[in-house]
Amino acid sequence: MSTHQLAALARTAEPRLMLRRFLALDAAVTGTNALAYLALSGPLGRYLGTGSGLLLALGAFLAVYAGCVGLLATRTRPPAPAVRAVVEANLAWAAVSFVALALWLTPTTAGALWTVLQAVVVTGFALLQYGALRQGQGSSE
């Protein structure tokens, strides 16, 4: 992704602010997902074809993860190793989602679509965060 594309998406050309915005967006979306899984695990479990216990566990994990990513987004200079860990965790989440869908989960059609959609979104966050991190490392600081 080009510098101009990243800047347009982040609405800023300043690499650190761009990175912080992408991290904050990730935290907000992940936190919303976590709250939905925690508050609506029964109805969502039935709709998606997954157990409510799995959604509760995922919701708890995602709440902690969203909090950590959100905290990282508040840093004026998010440390590169921590950002790389978020990127790698997002890519791992996407990969595990596809593996679980192929080998373990037996979701409804809506659940299968949701699993693919969230994996694609999380991959997108990883790519945006990585691109912004690279922009920041290439700029003079």
C-alpha positions as a LaTeX table, in Angstrom:
\begin{tabular}{lrrr}
\hline
Residue & $x$ (\AA) & $y$ (\AA) & $z$ (\AA) \\
\hline
Met1 & 0.00 & 0.00 & 0.00 \\
Ser2 & 1.39 & 3.38 & $-0.96$ \\
Thr3 & 2.11 & 6.25 & 1.40 \\
His4 & $-0.71$ & 8.24 & $-0.18$ \\
Gln5 & $-3.23$ & 5.41 & 0.31 \\
Leu6 & $-2.26$ & 4.98 & 3.97 \\
Ala7 & $-2.40$ & 8.73 & 4.55 \\
Ala8 & $-5.83$ & 8.95 & 2.92 \\
Leu9 & $-7.19$ & 6.12 & 5.08 \\
Ala10 & $-5.71$ & 7.56 & 8.26 \\
Arg11 & $-6.53$ & 11.16 & 7.28 \\
Thr12 & $-3.00$ & 12.19 & 8.16 \\
Ala13 & 0.42 & 11.93 & 6.55 \\
Glu14 & 2.22 & 11.85 & 9.90 \\
Pro15 & 3.37 & 8.24 & 10.34 \\
Arg16 & 3.09 & 8.01 & 14.14 \\
Leu17 & $-0.40$ & 9.48 & 14.18 \\
Met18 & $-1.34$ & 7.19 & 11.29 \\
Leu19 & $-0.15$ & 4.16 & 13.26 \\
Arg20 & $-1.95$ & 5.29 & 16.40 \\
Arg21 & $-5.19$ & 5.74 & 14.48 \\
Phe22 & $-4.97$ & 2.27 & 12.95 \\
Leu23 & $-4.26$ & 0.77 & 16.37 \\
Ala24 & $-7.17$ & 2.69 & 17.90 \\
Leu25 & $-9.52$ & 1.50 & 15.15 \\
Asp26 & $-8.39$ & $-2.08$ & 15.73 \\
Ala27 & $-8.99$ & $-1.69$ & 19.47 \\
Ala28 & $-12.45$ & $-0.18$ & 18.94 \\
Val29 & $-13.61$ & $-2.88$ & 16.52 \\
Thr30 & $-12.12$ & $-5.67$ & 18.63 \\
Gly31 & $-13.62$ & $-4.22$ & 21.81 \\
Thr32 & $-17.06$ & $-3.99$ & 20.18 \\
Asn33 & $-16.76$ & $-7.61$ & 19.10 \\
Ala34 & $-15.71$ & $-8.58$ & 22.62 \\
Leu35 & $-18.69$ & $-6.84$ & 24.19 \\
Ala36 & $-21.10$ & $-8.46$ & 21.74 \\
Tyr37 & $-19.66$ & $-11.91$ & 22.45 \\
Leu38 & $-19.81$ & $-11.35$ & 26.20 \\
Ala39 & $-23.27$ & $-9.80$ & 26.34 \\
Leu40 & $-24.98$ & $-11.84$ & 23.64 \\
Ser41 & $-23.16$ & $-15.16$ & 23.69 \\
Gly42 & $-26.38$ & $-17.20$ & 23.74 \\
Pro43 & $-28.26$ & $-15.58$ & 20.84 \\
Leu44 & $-25.09$ & $-15.02$ & 18.81 \\
Gly45 & $-24.01$ & $-18.61$ & 19.44 \\
Arg46 & $-27.29$ & $-19.90$ & 18.06 \\
Tyr47 & $-27.19$ & $-17.53$ & 15.07 \\
Leu48 & $-23.55$ & $-18.28$ & 14.21 \\
Gly49 & $-23.71$ & $-21.98$ & 15.04 \\
Thr50 & $-21.09$ & $-21.87$ & 17.78 \\
Gly51 & $-21.31$ & $-22.64$ & 21.47 \\
Ser52 & $-22.00$ & $-19.80$ & 23.86 \\
Gly53 & $-19.06$ & $-20.97$ & 25.98 \\
Leu54 & $-16.70$ & $-20.48$ & 23.05 \\
Leu55 & $-18.07$ & $-16.99$ & 22.45 \\
Leu56 & $-17.71$ & $-16.12$ & 26.14 \\
Ala57 & $-14.08$ & $-17.26$ & 26.12 \\
Leu58 & $-13.37$ & $-15.40$ & 22.89 \\
Gly59 & $-15.12$ & $-12.31$ & 24.24 \\
Ala60 & $-12.98$ & $-12.31$ & 27.38 \\
Phe61 & $-9.80$ & $-12.78$ & 25.36 \\
Leu62 & $-10.78$ & $-10.08$ & 22.86 \\
Ala63 & $-11.63$ & $-7.63$ & 25.68 \\
Val64 & $-8.13$ & $-7.99$ & 27.14 \\
Tyr65 & $-6.54$ & $-7.82$ & 23.69 \\
Ala66 & $-8.55$ & $-4.71$ & 22.75 \\
Gly67 & $-7.49$ & $-3.07$ & 25.99 \\
Cys68 & $-3.82$ & $-3.77$ & 25.28 \\
Val69 & $-4.05$ & $-2.50$ & 21.69 \\
Gly70 & $-5.98$ & 0.55 & 22.86 \\
Leu71 & $-3.32$ & 1.29 & 25.46 \\
Leu72 & $-0.65$ & 1.00 & 22.78 \\
Ala73 & $-2.62$ & 3.45 & 20.62 \\
Thr74 & $-2.43$ & 6.06 & 23.39 \\
Arg75 & 1.37 & 6.07 & 23.34 \\
Thr76 & 2.92 & 9.05 & 21.55 \\
Arg77 & 5.51 & 6.69 & 20.10 \\
Pro78 & 4.13 & 3.15 & 20.06 \\
Pro79 & 7.15 & 0.84 & 20.45 \\
Ala80 & 7.91 & $-1.01$ & 17.21 \\
Pro81 & 8.26 & $-4.44$ & 18.90 \\
Ala82 & 4.82 & $-4.07$ & 20.49 \\
Val83 & 3.29 & $-2.98$ & 17.18 \\
Arg84 & 4.92 & $-5.94$ & 15.43 \\
Ala85 & 3.42 & $-8.20$ & 18.11 \\
Val86 & $-0.04$ & $-6.78$ & 17.35 \\
Val87 & 0.50 & $-7.29$ & 13.61 \\
Glu88 & 1.63 & $-10.88$ & 14.18 \\
Ala89 & $-1.25$ & $-11.57$ & 16.58 \\
Asn90 & $-3.73$ & $-10.24$ & 14.03 \\
Leu91 & $-2.26$ & $-12.42$ & 11.29 \\
Ala92 & $-2.28$ & $-15.43$ & 13.61 \\
Trp93 & $-5.93$ & $-14.76$ & 14.51 \\
Ala94 & $-6.86$ & $-14.69$ & 10.83 \\
Ala95 & $-4.95$ & $-17.90$ & 10.10 \\
Val96 & $-6.46$ & $-19.73$ & 13.08 \\
Ser97 & $-9.92$ & $-18.55$ & 12.03 \\
Phe98 & $-9.53$ & $-20.19$ & 8.62 \\
Val99 & $-8.04$ & $-23.36$ & 10.11 \\
Ala100 & $-10.83$ & $-23.60$ & 12.70 \\
Leu101 & $-13.42$ & $-23.09$ & 10.01 \\
Ala102 & $-11.90$ & $-25.84$ & 7.88 \\
Leu103 & $-11.11$ & $-28.37$ & 10.62 \\
Trp104 & $-13.11$ & $-27.71$ & 13.76 \\
Leu105 & $-16.08$ & $-25.36$ & 13.59 \\
Thr106 & $-19.42$ & $-26.36$ & 12.08 \\
Pro107 & $-21.09$ & $-22.96$ & 11.89 \\
Thr108 & $-24.25$ & $-21.86$ & 10.20 \\
Thr109 & $-23.88$ & $-20.10$ & 6.86 \\
Ala110 & $-23.96$ & $-16.79$ & 8.74 \\
Gly111 & $-21.28$ & $-18.09$ & 11.10 \\
Ala112 & $-19.03$ & $-19.17$ & 8.25 \\
Leu113 & $-19.43$ & $-15.79$ & 6.55 \\
Trp114 & $-18.78$ & $-14.01$ & 9.84 \\
Thr115 & $-15.62$ & $-16.04$ & 10.44 \\
Val116 & $-14.27$ & $-15.21$ & 6.99 \\
Leu117 & $-15.28$ & $-11.55$ & 7.24 \\
Gln118 & $-13.64$ & $-10.99$ & 10.62 \\
Ala119 & $-10.48$ & $-12.78$ & 9.45 \\
Val120 & $-10.28$ & $-10.50$ & 6.41 \\
Val121 & $-10.86$ & $-7.39$ & 8.54 \\
Val122 & $-8.20$ & $-8.44$ & 11.05 \\
Thr123 & $-5.76$ & $-9.10$ & 8.18 \\
Gly124 & $-6.56$ & $-5.62$ & 6.89 \\
Phe125 & $-5.73$ & $-4.12$ & 10.30 \\
Ala126 & $-2.43$ & $-6.00$ & 10.30 \\
Leu127 & $-1.52$ & $-4.70$ & 6.84 \\
Leu128 & $-2.45$ & $-1.11$ & 7.72 \\
Gln129 & $-0.52$ & $-1.25$ & 10.99 \\
Tyr130 & 2.52 & $-2.78$ & 9.34 \\
Gly131 & 2.45 & $-0.20$ & 6.54 \\
Ala132 & 2.18 & 2.66 & 9.01 \\
Leu133 & 4.98 & 1.19 & 11.13 \\
Arg134 & 7.23 & 0.99 & 8.08 \\
Gln135 & 6.37 & 4.57 & 7.12 \\
Gly136 & 7.38 & 5.71 & 10.60 \\
Gln137 & 10.64 & 3.81 & 10.48 \\
Gly138 & 11.45 & 5.29 & 7.07 \\
Ser139 & 10.77 & 8.88 & 8.14 \\
Ser140 & 13.24 & 11.04 & 10.00 \\
Glu141 & 12.46 & 11.08 & 13.69 \\
\hline
\end{tabular}
